[in-house]
PDB file of C-alpha atoms in Angstrom:
ATOM      1  CA  MET A   1      23.888 -30.483  23.302  1.00  0.00           C
ATOM      2  CA  ALA A   2      20.291 -30.534  24.559  1.00  0.00           C
ATOM      3  CA  SER A   3      18.623 -27.329  23.350  1.00  0.00           C
ATOM      4  CA  TYR A   4      16.027 -25.458  25.373  1.00  0.00           C
ATOM      5  CA  HIS A   5      15.716 -22.031  23.747  1.00  0.00           C
ATOM      6  CA  TYR A   6      16.429 -20.559  20.319  1.00  0.00           C
ATOM      7  CA  SER A   7      16.335 -16.977  19.140  1.00  0.00           C
ATOM      8  CA  LEU A   8      15.305 -16.130  15.597  1.00  0.00           C
ATOM      9  CA  ILE A   9      17.272 -13.825  13.299  1.00  0.00           C
ATOM     10  CA  HIS A  10      17.257 -13.154   9.582  1.00  0.00           C
ATOM     11  CA  SER A  11      20.582 -12.928   7.752  1.00  0.00           C
ATOM     12  CA  PRO A  12      21.184 -12.212   4.048  1.00  0.00           C
ATOM     13  CA  LEU A  13      24.028 -14.743   4.076  1.00  0.00           C
ATOM     14  CA  SER A  14      21.654 -17.544   5.010  1.00  0.00           C
ATOM     15  CA  CYS A  15      20.051 -17.169   1.586  1.00  0.00           C
ATOM     16  CA  HIS A  16      23.245 -18.472  -0.027  1.00  0.00           C
ATOM     17  CA  HIS A  17      22.882 -21.869   1.670  1.00  0.00           C
ATOM     18  CA  ASP A  18      20.598 -24.735   0.739  1.00  0.00           C
ATOM     19  CA  TRP A  19      18.244 -25.136   3.700  1.00  0.00           C
ATOM     20  CA  HIS A  20      15.806 -28.017   4.029  1.00  0.00           C
ATOM     21  CA  HIS A  21      13.969 -27.269   7.255  1.00  0.00           C
ATOM     22  CA  SER A  22      10.326 -26.534   7.840  1.00  0.00           C
ATOM     23  CA  VAL A  23      11.274 -23.106   9.220  1.00  0.00           C
ATOM     24  CA  PRO A  24      12.474 -20.458   6.730  1.00  0.00           C
ATOM     25  CA  ALA A  25      16.228 -20.007   6.366  1.00  0.00           C
ATOM     26  CA  ALA A  26      17.887 -18.454   9.414  1.00  0.00           C
ATOM     27  CA  PRO A  27      20.926 -18.897  11.644  1.00  0.00           C
ATOM     28  CA  TRP A  28      20.064 -19.745  15.221  1.00  0.00           C
ATOM     29  CA  ARG A  29      21.199 -18.777  18.685  1.00  0.00           C
ATOM     30  CA  ILE A  30      20.929 -21.870  20.850  1.00  0.00           C
ATOM     31  CA  GLN A  31      21.360 -22.764  24.476  1.00  0.00           C
ATOM     32  CA  GLY A  32      20.953 -25.791  26.695  1.00  0.00           C
ATOM     33  CA  LYS A  33      22.859 -28.436  28.629  1.00  0.00           C
ATOM     34  CA  SER A  34      25.932 -30.057  27.147  1.00  0.00           C
ATOM     35  CA  PHE A  35      26.627 -33.705  26.344  1.00  0.00           C
ATOM     36  CA  VAL A  36      30.387 -33.860  25.766  1.00  0.00           C
ATOM     37  CA  GLY A  37      32.604 -36.166  23.730  1.00  0.00           C
ATOM     38  CA  SER A  38      35.909 -37.617  24.838  1.00  0.00           C
ATOM     39  CA  LYS A  39      37.979 -34.861  23.167  1.00  0.00           C
ATOM     40  CA  VAL A  40      36.006 -31.914  24.547  1.00  0.00           C
ATOM     41  CA  SER A  41      38.111 -29.824  26.936  1.00  0.00           C
ATOM     42  CA  PHE A  42      36.082 -26.645  27.584  1.00  0.00           C
ATOM     43  CA  PHE A  43      32.916 -28.161  29.042  1.00  0.00           C
ATOM     44  CA  HIS A  44      31.628 -30.916  31.290  1.00  0.00           C
ATOM     45  CA  PRO A  45      28.379 -32.912  31.133  1.00  0.00           C
ATOM     46  CA  ASP A  46      25.297 -30.857  32.069  1.00  0.00           C
ATOM     47  CA  ASP A  47      27.109 -27.517  31.771  1.00  0.00           C
ATOM     48  CA  GLU A  48      24.692 -24.746  30.797  1.00  0.00           C
ATOM     49  CA  VAL A  49      25.963 -23.265  27.537  1.00  0.00           C
ATOM     50  CA  VAL A  50      24.944 -20.744  24.892  1.00  0.00           C
ATOM     51  CA  GLY A  51      26.195 -20.091  21.367  1.00  0.00           C
ATOM     52  CA  ILE A  52      25.444 -19.280  17.741  1.00  0.00           C
ATOM     53  CA  LEU A  53      25.191 -21.974  15.093  1.00  0.00           C
ATOM     54  CA  PRO A  54      27.575 -21.259  12.183  1.00  0.00           C
ATOM     55  CA  LEU A  55      26.138 -20.795   8.702  1.00  0.00           C
ATOM     56  CA  ASP A  56      27.559 -24.103   7.489  1.00  0.00           C
ATOM     57  CA  SER A  57      25.905 -26.076  10.293  1.00  0.00           C
ATOM     58  CA  GLU A  58      24.183 -29.210   8.991  1.00  0.00           C
ATOM     59  CA  GLU A  59      21.588 -29.083  11.744  1.00  0.00           C
ATOM     60  CA  SER A  60      18.817 -26.669  12.610  1.00  0.00           C
ATOM     61  CA  GLY A  61      18.648 -25.121  16.047  1.00  0.00           C
ATOM     62  CA  LEU A  62      14.992 -26.121  16.253  1.00  0.00           C
ATOM     63  CA  CYS A  63      15.548 -29.610  17.661  1.00  0.00           C
ATOM     64  CA  GLU A  64      16.071 -31.221  21.037  1.00  0.00           C
ATOM     65  CA  ILE A  65      19.664 -32.374  20.380  1.00  0.00           C
ATOM     66  CA  VAL A  66      22.201 -30.255  18.470  1.00  0.00           C
ATOM     67  CA  ARG A  67      25.706 -31.384  17.507  1.00  0.00           C
ATOM     68  CA  ILE A  68      28.074 -28.408  17.598  1.00  0.00           C
ATOM     69  CA  HIS A  69      31.808 -27.854  18.069  1.00  0.00           C
ATOM     70  CA  GLU A  70      32.846 -26.605  21.504  1.00  0.00           C
ATOM     71  CA  HIS A  71      34.561 -23.576  19.925  1.00  0.00           C
ATOM     72  CA  TYR A  72      31.145 -22.046  19.170  1.00  0.00           C
ATOM     73  CA  LEU A  73      29.890 -22.154  22.787  1.00  0.00           C
ATOM     74  CA  VAL A  74      30.412 -20.337  26.073  1.00  0.00           C
ATOM     75  CA  HIS A  75      29.081 -20.949  29.572  1.00  0.00           C
ATOM     76  CA  LYS A  76      25.763 -19.394  30.580  1.00  0.00           C
ATOM     77  CA  PRO A  77      25.913 -17.581  33.942  1.00  0.00           C
ATOM     78  CA  GLU A  78      23.593 -18.934  36.619  1.00  0.00           C
ATOM     79  CA  LYS A  79      21.827 -15.582  37.093  1.00  0.00           C
ATOM     80  CA  VAL A  80      20.857 -15.408  33.414  1.00  0.00           C
ATOM     81  CA  THR A  81      17.620 -17.041  32.296  1.00  0.00           C
ATOM     82  CA  TRP A  82      17.477 -19.244  29.216  1.00  0.00           C
ATOM     83  CA  ALA A  83      15.295 -16.780  27.321  1.00  0.00           C
ATOM     84  CA  GLU A  84      17.572 -13.821  28.130  1.00  0.00           C
ATOM     85  CA  ALA A  85      20.696 -15.650  26.978  1.00  0.00           C
ATOM     86  CA  ALA A  86      19.137 -16.751  23.689  1.00  0.00           C
ATOM     87  CA  GLY A  87      17.694 -13.313  23.026  1.00  0.00           C
ATOM     88  CA  VAL A  88      20.824 -11.302  23.790  1.00  0.00           C
ATOM     89  CA  ILE A  89      23.859 -13.191  22.534  1.00  0.00           C
ATOM     90  CA  ARG A  90      23.497 -12.295  18.843  1.00  0.00           C
ATOM     91  CA  ASP A  91      22.628  -8.605  19.309  1.00  0.00           C
ATOM     92  CA  GLY A  92      25.348  -8.359  21.930  1.00  0.00           C
ATOM     93  CA  LEU A  93      27.861  -9.697  19.408  1.00  0.00           C
ATOM     94  CA  ARG A  94      26.625  -7.205  16.793  1.00  0.00           C
ATOM     95  CA  SER A  95      26.932  -4.336  19.272  1.00  0.00           C
ATOM     96  CA  TYR A  96      30.506  -5.289  20.113  1.00  0.00           C
ATOM     97  CA  THR A  97      31.358  -5.691  16.442  1.00  0.00           C
ATOM     98  CA  ALA A  98      29.940  -2.263  15.580  1.00  0.00           C
ATOM     99  CA  LEU A  99      31.176  -0.235  18.534  1.00  0.00           C
ATOM    100  CA  HIS A 100      34.472  -1.942  19.377  1.00  0.00           C
ATOM    101  CA  SER A 101      35.843  -3.773  16.350  1.00  0.00           C
ATOM    102  CA  LEU A 102      34.686  -1.305  13.683  1.00  0.00           C
ATOM    103  CA  SER A 103      34.501   2.102  15.376  1.00  0.00           C
ATOM    104  CA  HIS A 104      36.739   1.838  18.482  1.00  0.00           C
ATOM    105  CA  ILE A 105      34.378   3.525  20.906  1.00  0.00           C
ATOM    106  CA  SER A 106      35.918   5.239  23.930  1.00  0.00           C
ATOM    107  CA  LEU A 107      35.128   7.641  26.756  1.00  0.00           C
ATOM    108  CA  GLY A 108      33.636  10.936  25.627  1.00  0.00           C
ATOM    109  CA  LYS A 109      32.828   9.923  22.043  1.00  0.00           C
ATOM    110  CA  SER A 110      29.507  10.994  20.554  1.00  0.00           C
ATOM    111  CA  VAL A 111      27.449   8.174  19.035  1.00  0.00           C
ATOM    112  CA  LEU A 112      24.340   8.321  16.845  1.00  0.00           C
ATOM    113  CA  ILE A 113      22.366   5.059  17.021  1.00  0.00           C
ATOM    114  CA  MET A 114      19.520   4.916  14.526  1.00  0.00           C
ATOM    115  CA  ASP A 115      16.290   3.164  15.612  1.00  0.00           C
ATOM    116  CA  GLY A 116      17.474   2.871  19.199  1.00  0.00           C
ATOM    117  CA  ALA A 117      14.217   1.305  20.384  1.00  0.00           C
ATOM    118  CA  SER A 118      14.825  -1.899  18.431  1.00  0.00           C
ATOM    119  CA  ALA A 119      16.191  -4.956  20.246  1.00  0.00           C
ATOM    120  CA  PHE A 120      19.638  -4.417  18.719  1.00  0.00           C
ATOM    121  CA  GLY A 121      19.554  -0.639  19.160  1.00  0.00           C
ATOM    122  CA  THR A 122      18.717  -1.006  22.855  1.00  0.00           C
ATOM    123  CA  LEU A 123      21.804  -3.133  23.523  1.00  0.00           C
ATOM    124  CA  ALA A 124      23.994  -0.824  21.420  1.00  0.00           C
ATOM    125  CA  ILE A 125      22.836   2.155  23.509  1.00  0.00           C
ATOM    126  CA  GLN A 126      23.536   0.291  26.738  1.00  0.00           C
ATOM    127  CA  LEU A 127      27.028  -0.725  25.583  1.00  0.00           C
ATOM    128  CA  ALA A 128      27.819   2.822  24.414  1.00  0.00           C
ATOM    129  CA  HIS A 129      26.714   4.231  27.786  1.00  0.00           C
ATOM    130  CA  HIS A 130      28.837   1.650  29.585  1.00  0.00           C
ATOM    131  CA  ARG A 131      31.889   2.860  27.627  1.00  0.00           C
ATOM    132  CA  GLY A 132      31.212   6.458  28.606  1.00  0.00           C
ATOM    133  CA  ALA A 133      29.952   7.687  25.244  1.00  0.00           C
ATOM    134  CA  LYS A 134      27.404  10.443  24.647  1.00  0.00           C
ATOM    135  CA  VAL A 135      24.453   8.816  22.875  1.00  0.00           C
ATOM    136  CA  ILE A 136      21.989  10.350  20.421  1.00  0.00           C
ATOM    137  CA  SER A 137      19.243   8.129  19.006  1.00  0.00           C
ATOM    138  CA  THR A 138      16.338   8.234  16.585  1.00  0.00           C
ATOM    139  CA  ALA A 139      12.793   6.975  17.205  1.00  0.00           C
ATOM    140  CA  CYS A 140      10.435   5.614  14.539  1.00  0.00           C
ATOM    141  CA  SER A 141       7.215   6.207  16.492  1.00  0.00           C
ATOM    142  CA  LEU A 142       5.848   8.035  19.505  1.00  0.00           C
ATOM    143  CA  GLU A 143       6.000   4.797  21.523  1.00  0.00           C
ATOM    144  CA  ASP A 144       9.674   4.354  20.630  1.00  0.00           C
ATOM    145  CA  LYS A 145      10.383   7.954  21.622  1.00  0.00           C
ATOM    146  CA  GLN A 146       8.754   7.486  25.011  1.00  0.00           C
ATOM    147  CA  TYR A 147      10.663   4.229  25.548  1.00  0.00           C
ATOM    148  CA  LEU A 148      14.015   5.853  24.718  1.00  0.00           C
ATOM    149  CA  GLU A 149      13.365   8.854  26.957  1.00  0.00           C
ATOM    150  CA  LYS A 150      12.857   6.501  29.919  1.00  0.00           C
ATOM    151  CA  LEU A 151      16.211   4.724  29.461  1.00  0.00           C
ATOM    152  CA  ARG A 152      18.824   5.222  32.167  1.00  0.00           C
ATOM    153  CA  PRO A 153      21.498   6.508  31.845  1.00  0.00           C
ATOM    154  CA  ALA A 154      19.602   9.120  29.865  1.00  0.00           C
ATOM    155  CA  ILE A 155      20.124   9.591  26.131  1.00  0.00           C
ATOM    156  CA  VAL A 156      21.429  13.068  25.285  1.00  0.00           C
ATOM    157  CA  ARG A 157      18.824  13.576  22.570  1.00  0.00           C
ATOM    158  CA  VAL A 158      16.010  11.528  21.023  1.00  0.00           C
ATOM    159  CA  ILE A 159      15.157  12.507  17.443  1.00  0.00           C
ATOM    160  CA  ASP A 160      11.570  11.664  16.480  1.00  0.00           C
ATOM    161  CA  MET A 161      11.512  10.479  12.838  1.00  0.00           C
ATOM    162  CA  SER A 162       7.864   9.389  12.825  1.00  0.00           C
ATOM    163  CA  ASN A 163       6.422  12.540  11.247  1.00  0.00           C
ATOM    164  CA  GLY A 164       9.097  12.780   8.543  1.00  0.00           C
ATOM    165  CA  LYS A 165       9.668  16.496   9.226  1.00  0.00           C
ATOM    166  CA  VAL A 166      12.814  16.342  11.372  1.00  0.00           C
ATOM    167  CA  ASP A 167      16.235  16.924   9.797  1.00  0.00           C
ATOM    168  CA  VAL A 168      18.584  14.377  11.403  1.00  0.00           C
ATOM    169  CA  ALA A 169      21.747  16.118  10.238  1.00  0.00           C
ATOM    170  CA  GLU A 170      20.600  19.499  11.556  1.00  0.00           C
ATOM    171  CA  SER A 171      19.572  18.011  14.925  1.00  0.00           C
ATOM    172  CA  CYS A 172      22.898  16.192  15.396  1.00  0.00           C
ATOM    173  CA  LEU A 173      24.988  19.196  14.348  1.00  0.00           C
ATOM    174  CA  GLU A 174      23.009  21.368  16.767  1.00  0.00           C
ATOM    175  CA  GLU A 175      23.603  18.899  19.596  1.00  0.00           C
ATOM    176  CA  THR A 176      27.369  18.648  18.910  1.00  0.00           C
ATOM    177  CA  GLY A 177      27.971  22.344  18.371  1.00  0.00           C
ATOM    178  CA  GLY A 178      28.419  21.929  14.634  1.00  0.00           C
ATOM    179  CA  ILE A 179      31.345  19.479  14.785  1.00  0.00           C
ATOM    180  CA  GLY A 180      29.328  16.323  14.016  1.00  0.00           C
ATOM    181  CA  VAL A 181      29.241  12.921  15.709  1.00  0.00           C
ATOM    182  CA  ASP A 182      32.174  10.555  16.091  1.00  0.00           C
ATOM    183  CA  ILE A 183      30.315   7.297  15.416  1.00  0.00           C
ATOM    184  CA  ILE A 184      27.165   6.576  13.407  1.00  0.00           C
ATOM    185  CA  LEU A 185      25.409   3.224  13.604  1.00  0.00           C
ATOM    186  CA  ASP A 186      22.611   3.263  11.041  1.00  0.00           C
ATOM    187  CA  ALA A 187      19.593   1.014  10.541  1.00  0.00           C
ATOM    188  CA  GLY A 188      19.643   1.436   6.766  1.00  0.00           C
ATOM    189  CA  VAL A 189      19.777   4.588   4.624  1.00  0.00           C
ATOM    190  CA  ARG A 190      18.057   6.059   1.589  1.00  0.00           C
ATOM    191  CA  LEU A 191      20.181   5.951  -1.541  1.00  0.00           C
ATOM    192  CA  TYR A 192      18.011   7.704  -4.117  1.00  0.00           C
ATOM    193  CA  ASN A 193      15.852  10.761  -4.631  1.00  0.00           C
ATOM    194  CA  LYS A 194      12.423  11.103  -3.021  1.00  0.00           C
ATOM    195  CA  ASP A 195      10.608  10.038  -6.184  1.00  0.00           C
ATOM    196  CA  ASP A 196      12.444   6.709  -6.260  1.00  0.00           C
ATOM    197  CA  GLU A 197      11.945   5.604  -2.645  1.00  0.00           C
ATOM    198  CA  PRO A 198       8.921   4.013  -0.873  1.00  0.00           C
ATOM    199  CA  ALA A 199       6.949   6.381   1.351  1.00  0.00           C
ATOM    200  CA  LEU A 200       7.746   4.497   4.582  1.00  0.00           C
ATOM    201  CA  LYS A 201      11.477   4.521   3.828  1.00  0.00           C
ATOM    202  CA  LEU A 202      11.309   8.260   3.142  1.00  0.00           C
ATOM    203  CA  GLN A 203       9.734   8.810   6.538  1.00  0.00           C
ATOM    204  CA  LEU A 204      11.979   6.635   8.727  1.00  0.00           C
ATOM    205  CA  LEU A 205      15.416   6.534   7.096  1.00  0.00           C
ATOM    206  CA  PRO A 206      17.882   9.385   6.524  1.00  0.00           C
ATOM    207  CA  HIS A 207      19.511   9.956   3.149  1.00  0.00           C
ATOM    208  CA  LYS A 208      23.140   8.909   2.793  1.00  0.00           C
ATOM    209  CA  HIS A 209      24.065  12.570   2.243  1.00  0.00           C
ATOM    210  CA  ASP A 210      22.617  13.419   5.680  1.00  0.00           C
ATOM    211  CA  ILE A 211      24.776  10.731   7.273  1.00  0.00           C
ATOM    212  CA  ILE A 212      27.913  12.043   5.568  1.00  0.00           C
ATOM    213  CA  THR A 213      27.016  15.623   6.549  1.00  0.00           C
ATOM    214  CA  LEU A 214      26.601  14.914  10.267  1.00  0.00           C
ATOM    215  CA  LEU A 215      29.714  12.702  10.500  1.00  0.00           C
ATOM    216  CA  GLY A 216      32.554  14.473  12.291  1.00  0.00           C
ATOM    217  CA  VAL A 217      36.219  14.675  11.314  1.00  0.00           C
ATOM    218  CA  GLY A 218      37.875  11.284  11.742  1.00  0.00           C
ATOM    219  CA  GLY A 219      34.466   9.730  12.348  1.00  0.00           C
ATOM    220  CA  HIS A 220      33.279   6.165  11.789  1.00  0.00           C
ATOM    221  CA  TRP A 221      30.140   5.286   9.853  1.00  0.00           C
ATOM    222  CA  VAL A 222      28.989   1.711  10.564  1.00  0.00           C
ATOM    223  CA  THR A 223      26.239   0.765   8.145  1.00  0.00           C
ATOM    224  CA  MET A 224      23.801  -2.117   7.786  1.00  0.00           C
ATOM    225  CA  GLU A 225      22.949  -1.038   4.235  1.00  0.00           C
ATOM    226  CA  GLU A 226      24.362  -3.953   2.210  1.00  0.00           C
ATOM    227  CA  ASN A 227      23.711  -2.213  -1.138  1.00  0.00           C
ATOM    228  CA  LEU A 228      25.304   1.104  -0.190  1.00  0.00           C
ATOM    229  CA  GLN A 229      26.355   3.166  -3.201  1.00  0.00           C
ATOM    230  CA  LEU A 230      28.757   6.078  -2.785  1.00  0.00           C
ATOM    231  CA  ASP A 231      29.261   8.493  -5.671  1.00  0.00           C
ATOM    232  CA  PRO A 232      32.634  10.230  -6.226  1.00  0.00           C
ATOM    233  CA  PRO A 233      31.487  13.429  -4.433  1.00  0.00           C
ATOM    234  CA  ASP A 234      30.451  11.296  -1.427  1.00  0.00           C
ATOM    235  CA  SER A 235      33.826   9.580  -1.326  1.00  0.00           C
ATOM    236  CA  HIS A 236      35.604  12.927  -1.705  1.00  0.00           C
ATOM    237  CA  CYS A 237      33.714  14.359   1.282  1.00  0.00           C
ATOM    238  CA  LEU A 238      34.583  11.311   3.404  1.00  0.00           C
ATOM    239  CA  PHE A 239      38.217  11.625   2.310  1.00  0.00           C
ATOM    240  CA  LEU A 240      38.368  15.280   3.360  1.00  0.00           C
ATOM    241  CA  LYS A 241      36.966  14.322   6.782  1.00  0.00           C
ATOM    242  CA  GLY A 242      39.347  11.379   7.146  1.00  0.00           C
ATOM    243  CA  ALA A 243      36.280   9.285   7.935  1.00  0.00           C
ATOM    244  CA  THR A 244      35.747   5.545   7.537  1.00  0.00           C
ATOM    245  CA  VAL A 245      32.817   3.464   6.321  1.00  0.00           C
ATOM    246  CA  SER A 246      32.392  -0.073   7.678  1.00  0.00           C
ATOM    247  CA  PHE A 247      29.769  -2.710   6.951  1.00  0.00           C
ATOM    248  CA  LEU A 248      28.220  -4.422   9.960  1.00  0.00           C
ATOM    249  CA  ASN A 249      28.119  -8.137   9.193  1.00  0.00           C
ATOM    250  CA  ASP A 250      28.612 -10.161  12.369  1.00  0.00           C
ATOM    251  CA  GLU A 251      28.547 -13.426  10.378  1.00  0.00           C
ATOM    252  CA  VAL A 252      32.242 -12.870   9.522  1.00  0.00           C
ATOM    253  CA  TRP A 253      33.252 -14.133  12.961  1.00  0.00           C
ATOM    254  CA  ASN A 254      32.179 -17.661  11.987  1.00  0.00           C
ATOM    255  CA  LEU A 255      33.370 -17.527   8.372  1.00  0.00           C
ATOM    256  CA  SER A 256      36.978 -17.918   9.480  1.00  0.00           C
ATOM    257  CA  ASN A 257      38.637 -19.302  12.609  1.00  0.00           C
ATOM    258  CA  VAL A 258      41.446 -16.720  12.543  1.00  0.00           C
ATOM    259  CA  GLN A 259      39.825 -14.686  15.353  1.00  0.00           C
ATOM    260  CA  GLN A 260      38.086 -17.541  17.160  1.00  0.00           C
ATOM    261  CA  GLY A 261      39.627 -16.636  20.504  1.00  0.00           C
ATOM    262  CA  LYS A 262      38.466 -13.025  20.261  1.00  0.00           C
ATOM    263  CA  TYR A 263      35.017 -14.196  19.175  1.00  0.00           C
ATOM    264  CA  LEU A 264      34.641 -16.387  22.275  1.00  0.00           C
ATOM    265  CA  CYS A 265      35.897 -13.574  24.527  1.00  0.00           C
ATOM    266  CA  ILE A 266      33.166 -11.310  23.138  1.00  0.00           C
ATOM    267  CA  LEU A 267      30.471 -13.942  23.740  1.00  0.00           C
ATOM    268  CA  LYS A 268      31.712 -14.416  27.316  1.00  0.00           C
ATOM    269  CA  ASP A 269      31.700 -10.674  27.916  1.00  0.00           C
ATOM    270  CA  VAL A 270      28.171 -10.377  26.512  1.00  0.00           C
ATOM    271  CA  MET A 271      26.976 -13.013  28.977  1.00  0.00           C
ATOM    272  CA  GLU A 272      28.825 -11.302  31.823  1.00  0.00           C
ATOM    273  CA  LYS A 273      27.218  -7.940  31.048  1.00  0.00           C
ATOM    274  CA  LEU A 274      23.822  -9.623  30.889  1.00  0.00           C
ATOM    275  CA  SER A 275      24.475 -11.241  34.265  1.00  0.00           C
ATOM    276  CA  THR A 276      25.512  -7.949  35.913  1.00  0.00           C
ATOM    277  CA  GLY A 277      22.594  -5.950  34.490  1.00  0.00           C
ATOM    278  CA  ILE A 278      24.567  -3.772  32.063  1.00  0.00           C
ATOM    279  CA  PHE A 279      22.593  -5.378  29.234  1.00  0.00           C
ATOM    280  CA  ARG A 280      18.837  -5.167  29.766  1.00  0.00           C
ATOM    281  CA  PRO A 281      17.283  -6.826  26.704  1.00  0.00           C
ATOM    282  CA  LEU A 282      14.041  -6.010  24.937  1.00  0.00           C
ATOM    283  CA  LEU A 283      12.413  -9.451  24.710  1.00  0.00           C
ATOM    284  CA  ASP A 284       9.004 -10.657  23.616  1.00  0.00           C
ATOM    285  CA  GLU A 285       7.245 -13.500  25.409  1.00  0.00           C
ATOM    286  CA  PRO A 286       8.770 -16.902  24.449  1.00  0.00           C
ATOM    287  CA  VAL A 287       6.721 -18.818  21.883  1.00  0.00           C
ATOM    288  CA  PRO A 288       6.323 -22.612  21.510  1.00  0.00           C
ATOM    289  CA  PRO A 289       8.018 -24.525  18.650  1.00  0.00           C
ATOM    290  CA  TYR A 290       4.811 -24.924  16.612  1.00  0.00           C
ATOM    291  CA  ASP A 291       4.667 -21.124  16.263  1.00  0.00           C
ATOM    292  CA  ALA A 292       8.297 -20.885  15.084  1.00  0.00           C
ATOM    293  CA  LYS A 293       7.401 -20.569  11.413  1.00  0.00           C
ATOM    294  CA  ILE A 294       4.983 -17.706  12.048  1.00  0.00           C
ATOM    295  CA  SER A 295       7.538 -15.939  14.245  1.00  0.00           C
ATOM    296  CA  MET A 296      10.244 -16.365  11.609  1.00  0.00           C
ATOM    297  CA  GLU A 297       8.034 -14.817   8.945  1.00  0.00           C
ATOM    298  CA  ILE A 298       7.485 -11.806  11.220  1.00  0.00           C
ATOM    299  CA  VAL A 299      11.240 -11.479  11.746  1.00  0.00           C
ATOM    300  CA  GLN A 300      12.004 -11.754   8.024  1.00  0.00           C
ATOM    301  CA  LYS A 301       9.509  -8.966   7.274  1.00  0.00           C
ATOM    302  CA  ASN A 302      11.188  -6.765   9.919  1.00  0.00           C
ATOM    303  CA  GLN A 303       7.881  -6.484  11.774  1.00  0.00           C
ATOM    304  CA  ALA A 304       9.210  -7.673  15.150  1.00  0.00           C
ATOM    305  CA  ARG A 305      10.256  -4.870  17.525  1.00  0.00           C
ATOM    306  CA  LYS A 306      11.154  -7.173  20.400  1.00  0.00           C
ATOM    307  CA  LYS A 307      13.416 -10.203  20.169  1.00  0.00           C
ATOM    308  CA  GLN A 308      11.606 -13.439  19.338  1.00  0.00           C
ATOM    309  CA  VAL A 309      12.613 -16.515  21.373  1.00  0.00           C
ATOM    310  CA  ILE A 310      11.424 -20.090  20.754  1.00  0.00           C
ATOM    311  CA  GLN A 311      11.034 -22.220  23.876  1.00  0.00           C
ATOM    312  CA  PHE A 312      10.637 -25.990  24.166  1.00  0.00           C
TER     313      PHE A 312
END
């Protein structure tokens, strides 16, 4: 496959592989035109395709020619630009994994999406709205708050976390009439007391007890906190609510081929929603390959608000 665009992401699982590229360890979203072998059945020469390199790929996405199995690719719609496809496919997959596979979103559900102004949060909000859910989101700065308030369909409530004085649990319970939210998609949580946490984390992230408090009966908590620790009282409270806790790790789709068909259906649907305007991504300006290392360092430090795309 001839690659034209790549989108940078940082995954904890990539640290378990031995990488020997000039760019720091990262899986890649790639897209370009296909060169097909004799046994390929899904694609034809010069088809425009997009996909995600699996973790065990022997090749980096940062090259002109990439060898990849056809079962990791889907067609790119004509209306979708190269940069949009590369920037959306991974966050679109994560949104589907969180809201469909893990929490079974449906019409009328209430959803709390933490840090909704991030590239991933934006797509999650758009997918939740498309499914008819009532969306509440948090903002980490005044700029994020203003961005979220301009989104259409409108978010039910934007909770400004930037001053560190707002109680997330109280705000969500007030908005839902005291019954709590059905689905929580966090962007990390605080695990310890105030004295044991960095100041920035104290300001922007809720405590795990707040999350458990605002979760409704039969609710779903989808977390990106890989080191989550739940004490017996926490587990007991979740048990009484009949709630579930799920870990959002979209890499599992490529760790086994058991659900390969479902995985490809999700990728196709992500591209279709991008083509029809349901997904409206938050993208930065594409950067040339010689700036890839700098961009990757920004991504790994979680300093990038918009999605970073590398363009040949």
